[in-house]
Short mmCIF file of C-alpha atoms and ligand atoms in Angstrom, two decimals:
data_model
loop_
_atom_site.label_atom_id
_atom_site.label_comp_id
_atom_site.label_asym_id
_atom_site.label_seq_id
_atom_site.Cartn_x
_atom_site.Cartn_y
_atom_site.Cartn_z
CA MET A 209 54.25 56.13 103.21
CA THR A 210 55.80 53.53 100.93
CA THR A 211 56.33 49.90 101.66
CA GLY A 212 60.03 48.64 100.42
CA ILE A 213 59.05 45.16 99.37
CA THR A 214 60.28 45.05 95.62
CA PRO A 215 59.65 41.51 93.70
CA THR A 216 62.52 39.63 92.48
CA PHE A 217 62.32 38.08 89.14
CA ASP A 218 63.33 34.55 87.77
CA GLY A 219 63.24 32.74 85.08
CA THR A 220 60.60 33.05 82.06
CA ALA A 221 57.59 31.48 84.10
CA GLY A 222 57.02 28.51 81.30
CA VAL A 223 56.87 30.83 78.31
CA ASN A 224 58.55 29.23 75.42
CA LEU A 225 59.32 31.98 72.68
CA ALA A 226 61.76 30.13 70.81
CA GLY A 227 61.06 30.78 67.01
CA ARG A 228 59.11 33.44 67.42
CA THR A 229 59.90 37.20 66.59
CA ALA A 230 58.77 40.21 68.41
CA MET A 231 59.07 44.27 68.17
CA VAL A 232 59.14 46.31 70.82
CA THR A 233 58.73 50.33 70.57
CA GLY A 234 60.45 52.40 72.98
CA ALA A 235 62.41 49.57 74.12
CA GLY A 236 65.45 51.65 74.62
CA SER A 237 64.29 52.41 78.09
CA GLY A 238 62.20 51.63 81.10
CA ILE A 239 59.16 49.33 80.70
CA GLY A 240 59.97 48.59 76.77
CA ARG A 241 63.33 47.95 78.07
CA ALA A 242 62.05 45.17 80.41
CA CYS A 243 59.61 43.90 78.16
CA ALA A 244 62.43 43.12 75.00
CA GLN A 245 64.51 41.55 77.96
CA ALA A 246 61.76 39.30 79.33
CA LEU A 247 60.80 38.34 75.59
CA ALA A 248 64.34 37.63 74.67
CA ASP A 249 64.93 35.33 77.86
CA ALA A 250 62.21 33.58 76.55
CA GLY A 251 63.74 32.89 73.36
CA ALA A 252 62.23 35.39 71.17
CA ARG A 253 64.01 37.59 68.22
CA VAL A 254 63.19 40.99 69.14
CA HIS A 255 63.64 44.27 67.06
CA VAL A 256 64.42 46.79 69.41
CA VAL A 257 62.84 50.11 68.17
CA ASP A 258 63.55 53.79 69.72
CA LEU A 259 64.11 57.16 69.06
CA ASP A 260 67.47 57.47 70.75
CA ALA A 261 70.24 55.33 68.93
CA GLU A 262 72.57 54.67 71.88
CA ALA A 263 70.05 53.33 74.03
CA ALA A 264 68.40 51.05 71.04
CA LYS A 265 71.93 49.79 70.08
CA SER A 266 72.83 49.40 73.87
CA VAL A 267 69.94 47.28 74.52
CA ALA A 268 70.01 45.24 71.29
CA GLU A 269 73.71 44.21 72.07
CA GLU A 270 72.44 43.10 75.76
CA ILE A 271 69.46 41.09 74.44
CA GLY A 272 71.09 39.82 71.26
CA GLY A 273 68.19 41.80 69.24
CA ARG A 274 68.02 43.93 66.04
CA ALA A 275 68.25 47.64 66.95
CA HIS A 276 66.01 50.09 64.67
CA VAL A 277 66.59 53.65 65.29
CA VAL A 278 63.08 55.18 64.22
CA ASP A 279 61.09 58.36 65.33
CA LEU A 280 57.56 56.60 65.42
CA ALA A 281 56.22 60.25 65.19
CA GLN A 282 57.15 59.87 61.41
CA ARG A 283 54.94 58.19 59.21
CA ASP A 284 57.41 57.19 56.74
CA LEU A 285 59.87 55.83 58.82
CA VAL A 286 57.50 53.86 60.76
CA GLY A 287 56.75 51.87 57.18
CA ASP A 288 60.75 50.82 56.80
CA LEU A 289 59.87 48.91 60.02
CA PRO A 290 59.71 44.84 59.65
CA ALA A 291 56.01 43.72 58.97
CA ASP A 292 56.85 39.86 59.93
CA VAL A 293 56.68 40.33 63.58
CA ASP A 294 54.64 37.67 65.34
CA ILE A 295 54.52 39.65 68.93
CA LEU A 296 53.80 43.48 68.88
CA VAL A 297 54.50 45.74 71.81
CA ASN A 298 53.41 49.19 71.32
CA ASN A 299 55.11 50.67 74.12
CA ALA A 300 56.42 54.07 72.67
CA GLY A 301 55.44 56.82 75.07
CA LEU A 302 55.87 60.17 76.49
CA GLN A 303 54.28 62.65 78.84
CA HIS A 304 53.46 66.58 78.93
CA VAL A 305 51.90 68.33 81.78
CA ALA A 306 49.95 71.42 80.95
CA PRO A 307 46.42 73.01 81.90
CA LEU A 308 44.06 72.48 78.82
CA ALA A 309 43.84 76.18 78.05
CA GLU A 310 47.84 76.06 77.94
CA PHE A 311 48.55 72.99 76.11
CA PRO A 312 50.73 73.63 73.40
CA PRO A 313 48.82 72.28 70.24
CA GLU A 314 52.13 70.79 68.66
CA ARG A 315 52.89 68.58 71.66
CA PHE A 316 49.19 67.28 71.99
CA GLU A 317 49.80 66.12 68.21
CA LEU A 318 53.20 64.70 69.00
CA LEU A 319 51.55 62.32 71.87
CA GLN A 320 48.91 61.29 69.18
CA LYS A 321 51.26 60.35 66.65
CA VAL A 322 53.73 58.47 68.92
CA MET A 323 50.87 57.16 70.97
CA VAL A 324 48.31 56.03 68.44
CA HIS A 325 49.32 56.72 65.36
CA ALA A 326 52.22 54.66 65.35
CA PRO A 327 50.18 51.83 66.96
CA PHE A 328 47.73 52.04 64.22
CA LEU A 329 50.43 51.75 61.32
CA LEU A 330 52.28 48.99 63.01
CA LEU A 331 48.91 47.14 63.41
CA ARG A 332 48.12 47.69 59.69
CA GLN A 333 52.11 46.62 58.81
CA THR A 334 52.21 43.34 61.01
CA LEU A 335 48.57 42.31 60.70
CA PRO A 336 48.41 40.18 57.22
CA HIS A 337 51.68 38.66 58.93
CA MET A 338 49.66 37.10 61.95
CA THR A 339 46.60 36.40 60.11
CA ALA A 340 48.53 34.28 57.49
CA GLN A 341 50.20 32.25 60.33
CA GLY A 342 47.23 32.09 62.76
CA TRP A 343 48.94 33.34 65.60
CA GLY A 344 49.81 36.92 66.99
CA ARG A 345 50.04 38.53 70.32
CA ILE A 346 49.50 42.39 70.31
CA ILE A 347 50.22 43.93 73.60
CA ASN A 348 49.49 48.09 73.86
CA VAL A 349 51.31 49.86 76.70
CA SER A 350 48.58 51.77 78.13
CA SER A 351 48.01 53.35 81.47
CA VAL A 352 45.75 53.56 84.31
CA HIS A 353 44.90 57.06 82.26
CA GLY A 354 43.83 54.77 79.62
CA VAL A 355 40.53 54.18 81.61
CA ARG A 356 41.07 57.12 84.32
CA ALA A 357 41.56 61.06 83.71
CA SER A 358 44.12 63.30 85.65
CA ALA A 359 43.93 67.14 85.81
CA PHE A 360 46.67 68.63 83.40
CA LYS A 361 47.59 65.37 81.23
CA ALA A 362 45.00 66.07 78.00
CA GLY A 363 47.40 64.72 75.78
CA TYR A 364 48.10 61.72 77.36
CA VAL A 365 45.27 60.96 78.77
CA THR A 366 43.62 61.34 75.20
CA ALA A 367 45.89 59.14 73.87
CA LYS A 368 45.92 55.97 76.01
CA HIS A 369 41.88 56.25 75.90
CA ALA A 370 42.35 56.38 71.98
CA LEU A 371 44.84 53.10 72.26
CA GLU A 372 42.24 51.58 74.56
CA GLY A 373 40.11 51.15 71.66
CA LEU A 374 42.17 50.60 68.71
CA SER A 375 43.18 47.58 71.14
CA LYS A 376 39.73 46.57 71.09
CA VAL A 377 39.05 46.51 67.24
CA ALA A 378 42.18 44.64 66.89
CA ALA A 379 41.26 42.07 69.32
CA LEU A 380 37.44 41.63 67.46
CA GLU A 381 39.49 41.65 64.21
CA GLY A 382 42.40 39.49 65.11
CA ALA A 383 40.17 36.99 66.82
CA PRO A 384 39.08 34.70 64.01
CA HIS A 385 43.04 34.12 62.77
CA GLY A 386 44.34 33.44 66.69
CA ILE A 387 45.60 37.00 67.28
CA THR A 388 45.12 38.51 70.58
CA SER A 389 45.18 42.09 71.31
CA ASN A 390 45.23 43.49 75.29
CA CYS A 391 46.31 46.68 76.78
CA ILE A 392 48.40 46.94 80.08
CA ASN A 393 47.59 49.75 82.63
CA PRO A 394 50.08 50.16 85.03
CA GLY A 395 50.12 53.15 87.63
CA TYR A 396 53.33 54.83 88.15
CA VAL A 397 56.27 52.57 87.37
CA ARG A 398 59.91 53.57 88.48
CA THR A 399 61.27 54.60 84.72
CA PRO A 400 63.32 57.71 83.63
CA LEU A 401 59.59 59.01 82.08
CA VAL A 402 58.44 58.98 86.22
CA GLU A 403 61.70 60.66 87.80
CA GLN A 404 61.75 62.82 85.26
CA GLN A 405 57.99 63.94 86.75
CA ILE A 406 59.07 63.33 90.22
CA ALA A 407 62.09 66.25 89.75
CA ALA A 408 59.52 68.67 87.92
CA GLN A 409 56.69 68.35 90.33
CA ALA A 410 59.01 68.67 93.14
CA ALA A 411 60.50 71.52 92.03
CA ALA A 412 56.88 73.17 90.95
CA HIS A 413 55.85 72.20 94.62
CA GLY A 414 58.61 73.03 96.78
CA ILE A 415 58.57 69.69 98.10
CA ASP A 416 61.45 67.01 98.23
CA PRO A 417 61.14 64.11 95.60
CA GLU A 418 60.37 61.51 98.36
CA HIS A 419 56.91 63.33 99.28
CA VAL A 420 56.19 63.61 95.41
CA VAL A 421 55.88 59.96 95.20
CA SER A 422 54.18 59.43 98.64
CA GLU A 423 52.01 62.12 98.69
CA VAL A 424 51.04 62.83 95.35
CA MET A 425 51.96 60.10 92.63
CA LEU A 426 51.02 56.92 95.49
CA SER A 427 48.18 59.00 97.01
CA ARG A 428 45.65 56.86 94.42
CA SER A 429 47.26 53.37 94.95
CA ALA A 430 46.29 51.22 97.44
CA ILE A 431 49.73 49.58 97.30
CA LYS A 432 52.03 52.11 98.54
CA ARG A 433 55.20 51.65 96.01
CA MET A 434 56.23 52.39 92.71
CA ILE A 435 55.73 49.29 90.22
CA GLU A 436 58.77 47.92 88.34
CA PRO A 437 59.25 47.63 85.12
CA GLU A 438 60.01 44.15 85.20
CA GLU A 439 56.59 43.97 86.57
CA VAL A 440 54.78 44.99 83.66
CA ALA A 441 57.29 42.85 81.46
CA ALA A 442 56.00 40.22 83.38
CA VAL A 443 52.69 40.46 82.24
CA ALA A 444 53.58 40.84 78.64
CA LEU A 445 55.02 37.76 78.89
CA TRP A 446 52.16 36.20 80.32
CA LEU A 447 49.99 37.10 77.58
CA CYS A 448 52.24 35.22 74.76
CA GLY A 449 52.21 32.31 76.89
CA PRO A 450 49.81 29.19 76.82
CA HIS A 451 47.40 30.06 79.12
CA THR A 452 46.12 33.36 77.88
CA GLY A 453 44.66 32.56 74.49
CA TYR A 454 41.42 33.38 75.68
CA ILE A 455 42.16 36.78 76.83
CA THR A 456 41.83 39.45 74.38
CA GLY A 457 40.13 42.75 74.07
CA ALA A 458 41.25 43.34 77.69
CA SER A 459 42.74 45.90 79.72
CA ILE A 460 44.82 44.45 82.64
CA PRO A 461 45.16 46.73 85.65
CA VAL A 462 48.85 46.73 87.19
CA ASP A 463 48.42 49.59 89.23
CA GLY A 464 48.49 48.52 92.92
CA GLY A 465 44.26 48.99 93.33
CA TRP A 466 44.23 52.80 92.00
CA SER A 467 41.61 51.76 89.63
CA ALA A 468 39.52 49.70 91.93
CA ALA A 469 38.66 52.72 94.40
P1 LIG B 239 60.62 56.00 78.95
O1 LIG B 239 60.81 57.32 78.76
O2 LIG B 239 61.71 55.46 80.16
O3 LIG B 239 60.76 54.84 77.60
C1 LIG B 239 60.01 55.70 76.63
C2 LIG B 239 60.79 55.12 75.48
O4 LIG B 239 59.91 55.66 74.53
C3 LIG B 239 61.97 56.31 75.60
O5 LIG B 239 63.42 55.02 75.33
C4 LIG B 239 61.55 57.06 74.20
O6 LIG B 239 63.51 56.98 73.43
C5 LIG B 239 61.12 56.39 73.18
N1 LIG B 239 60.41 56.99 72.51
C6 LIG B 239 59.83 58.49 72.88
N2 LIG B 239 59.28 59.00 71.53
C7 LIG B 239 59.59 58.22 70.72
C8 LIG B 239 59.65 58.28 69.05
N3 LIG B 239 58.84 59.20 68.97
N4 LIG B 239 59.74 57.46 68.08
C9 LIG B 239 60.52 56.32 68.94
N5 LIG B 239 60.45 56.09 70.45
C10 LIG B 239 60.10 56.95 71.09
O7 LIG B 239 59.21 55.71 79.72
P2 LIG B 239 58.18 54.57 80.12
O8 LIG B 239 57.88 54.64 81.65
O9 LIG B 239 59.00 53.45 80.25
O10 LIG B 239 56.87 54.64 79.56
C11 LIG B 239 56.69 53.48 78.68
C12 LIG B 239 55.32 53.31 78.08
O11 LIG B 239 54.69 53.02 79.42
C13 LIG B 239 54.64 54.46 77.63
O12 LIG B 239 53.65 54.31 76.58
C14 LIG B 239 54.12 55.21 78.82
O13 LIG B 239 53.01 55.99 78.44
C15 LIG B 239 53.53 53.71 79.52
N6 LIG B 239 53.54 53.85 81.02
C16 LIG B 239 54.53 54.66 81.88
C17 LIG B 239 54.11 54.78 83.28
C18 LIG B 239 55.01 54.78 84.09
O14 LIG B 239 54.81 55.34 85.20
N7 LIG B 239 56.48 55.17 83.73
C19 LIG B 239 52.50 53.97 83.58
C20 LIG B 239 51.99 53.84 82.97
C21 LIG B 239 52.06 53.84 81.58
#
């Protein structure tokens, strides 16, 4: 059974980011796009980073930000991104589903490059600016799979667990300089990444997409609906606001009770 109560969002919950600069990776779609929008609505200047040129440009245009078309799997290109950002949202990601023994090594490597190496390189690049000014916010879009495993997701679960460790080290090193670093850990969010998984699983199991959502994806969540990207963005925005300066090194579940069970 799914429940259809979808939240609505209004305003910026008292967070004012005028004068701040943010960089959001994977901002062309889904959660990244919602984060870029929320940060821009709160007054931040936003660097919209994505592999997909059309998506990056369209989001940048929508929110009055700047598009950067970059493949984060390519180390040299990451170095071309701006270093003087106050808020870094490490969000870009991708999934690959296969049993361990059949998991293609090049896909495993790609997932680590995009979801672990690129965040590491961007932290190296942006921390000096945040440290010099005595304020910074690092938000790592992890997953419930940063703290729990699922079968057939070796690349993704490995990458998200690594991102959790990286986030905690950044929290410890950043603390004396007014920098916080946290993970957000969503369950299934209604985005293109998940829409593709629903279609693939429906085909694989020979069941209809509605059943994939209710019987497979939401089986471990106590709240029986998918999360909206804006609900994840609201947490990212809150972490940049005036009430959360003491929250660091944390992993904030937005998983409808999945990890409580
Ligand atoms: P999405 O597919 O809608 O968006 C991901 C974006 O990342 C895309 O625009 C894509 O072009 C970009 N991207 C992928 N590879 C890239 C690369 N090499 N260089 C630059 N950009 C690249 O996905 P989403 O669901 O919004 O996921 C965003 C993040 O949230 C991911 O890290 C994902 O693991 C995480 N997450 C998603 C869910 C979910 O259910 N959707 C749940 C938990 C965590």
